[in-house]
CSV table of C-alpha atoms in Angstrom, one decimal:
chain,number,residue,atom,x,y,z
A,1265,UNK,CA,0.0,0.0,0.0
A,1266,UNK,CA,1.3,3.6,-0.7
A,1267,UNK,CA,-0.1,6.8,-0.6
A,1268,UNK,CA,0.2,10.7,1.1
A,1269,UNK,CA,-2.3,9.0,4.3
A,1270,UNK,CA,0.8,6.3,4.7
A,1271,UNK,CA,3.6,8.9,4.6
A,1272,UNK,CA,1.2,11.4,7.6
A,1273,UNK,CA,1.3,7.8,9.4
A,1274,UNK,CA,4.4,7.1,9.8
A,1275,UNK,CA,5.7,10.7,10.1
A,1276,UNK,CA,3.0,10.9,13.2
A,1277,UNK,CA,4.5,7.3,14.2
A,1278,UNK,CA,7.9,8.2,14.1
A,1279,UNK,CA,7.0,11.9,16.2
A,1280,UNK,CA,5.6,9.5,18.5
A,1281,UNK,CA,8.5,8.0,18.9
A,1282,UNK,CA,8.6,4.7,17.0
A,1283,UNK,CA,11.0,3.3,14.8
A,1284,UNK,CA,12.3,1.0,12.6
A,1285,UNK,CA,11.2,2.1,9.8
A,1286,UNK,CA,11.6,4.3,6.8
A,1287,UNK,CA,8.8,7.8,6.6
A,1288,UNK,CA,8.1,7.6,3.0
A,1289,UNK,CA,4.8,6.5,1.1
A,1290,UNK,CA,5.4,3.0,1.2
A,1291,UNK,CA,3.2,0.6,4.0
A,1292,UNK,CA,6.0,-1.6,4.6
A,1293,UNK,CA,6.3,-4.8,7.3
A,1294,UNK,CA,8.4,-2.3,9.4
A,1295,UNK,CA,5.7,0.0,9.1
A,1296,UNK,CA,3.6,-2.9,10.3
A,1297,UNK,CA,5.7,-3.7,12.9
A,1298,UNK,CA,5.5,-0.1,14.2
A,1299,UNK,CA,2.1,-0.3,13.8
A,1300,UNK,CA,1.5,-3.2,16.2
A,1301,UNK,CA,4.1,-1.7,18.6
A,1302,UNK,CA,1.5,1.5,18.9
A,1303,UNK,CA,-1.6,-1.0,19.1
A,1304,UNK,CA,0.2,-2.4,22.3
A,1305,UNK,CA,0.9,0.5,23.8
A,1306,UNK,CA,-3.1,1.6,23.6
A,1307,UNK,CA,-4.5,-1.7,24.2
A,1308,UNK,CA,-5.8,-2.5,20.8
A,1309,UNK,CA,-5.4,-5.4,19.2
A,1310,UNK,CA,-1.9,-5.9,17.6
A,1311,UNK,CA,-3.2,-6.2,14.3
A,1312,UNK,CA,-0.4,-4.3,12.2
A,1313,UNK,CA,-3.6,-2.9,10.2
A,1314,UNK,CA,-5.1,0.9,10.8
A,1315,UNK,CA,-8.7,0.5,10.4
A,1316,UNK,CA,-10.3,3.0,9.0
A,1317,UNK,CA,-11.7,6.4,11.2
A,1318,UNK,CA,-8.9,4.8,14.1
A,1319,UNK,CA,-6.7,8.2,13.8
A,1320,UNK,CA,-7.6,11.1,12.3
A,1321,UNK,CA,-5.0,13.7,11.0
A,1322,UNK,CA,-5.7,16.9,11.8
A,1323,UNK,CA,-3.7,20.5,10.2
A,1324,UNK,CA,-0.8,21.8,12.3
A,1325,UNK,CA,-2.3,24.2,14.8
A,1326,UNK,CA,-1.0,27.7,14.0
A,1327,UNK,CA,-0.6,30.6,16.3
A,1328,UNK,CA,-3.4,32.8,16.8
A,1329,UNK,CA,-1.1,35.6,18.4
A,1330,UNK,CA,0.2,38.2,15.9
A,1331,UNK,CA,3.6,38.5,17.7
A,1332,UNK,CA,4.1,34.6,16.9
A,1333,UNK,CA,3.4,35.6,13.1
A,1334,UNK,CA,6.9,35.4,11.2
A,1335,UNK,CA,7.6,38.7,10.7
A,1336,UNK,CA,8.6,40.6,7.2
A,1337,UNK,CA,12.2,41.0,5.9
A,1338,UNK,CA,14.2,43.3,7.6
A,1339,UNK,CA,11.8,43.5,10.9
A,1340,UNK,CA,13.0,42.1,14.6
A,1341,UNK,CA,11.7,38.8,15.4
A,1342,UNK,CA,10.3,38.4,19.0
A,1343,UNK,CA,10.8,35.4,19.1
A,1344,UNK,CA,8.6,32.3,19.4
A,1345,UNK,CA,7.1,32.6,23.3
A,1346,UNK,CA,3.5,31.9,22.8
A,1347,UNK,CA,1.4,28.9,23.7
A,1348,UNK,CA,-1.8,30.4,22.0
A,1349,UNK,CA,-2.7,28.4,19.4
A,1350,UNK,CA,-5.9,27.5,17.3
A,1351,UNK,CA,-7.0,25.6,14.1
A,1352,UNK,CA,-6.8,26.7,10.8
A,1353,UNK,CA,-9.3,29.1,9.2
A,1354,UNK,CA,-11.0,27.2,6.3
């Protein structure tokens, strides 16, 4: 199986700190493996399989705060110090 929905599953899995595999498009058994690892640590059955509607993937939150905001060329930065965040607009 390949596709952009493996890829966001592994790049999650390996944030979450699992490993052993590669994060490209490509379902592999170390993806699999990973997989099962996660289902342990939640209780689920180790099944190596997603099924579908079991994780969601939600945008990046982005900052809500206009100091946060990168700033134009040539303008100080304040730097990143706020935990203010919220969803995307649509």
């Amino acid at each position: 199986m390949t596709g952009k929905d493996v890829e966001s599953l592994e790049r999650n899995l390996d944030k979450l700190g699992y490993d052993g595999f590669t994060v490209d498009d490509e379902f592999t058994w170390d993806t699999a493996q990973a997989v099962m690892e996660w289902q342990d640590d939640r209780g689920l059955p180790e099944t190596g399989v997603v099924e579908l509607g079991r994780v969601v993937f939600a945008p990046p939150a982005r900052c809500a705060w206009r100091a946060c905001r990168p700033r134009r060329a040539g303008r100080r930065s304040r730097g990143s110090r706020c935990s203010r965040t919220r969803a995307p607009r649509r």
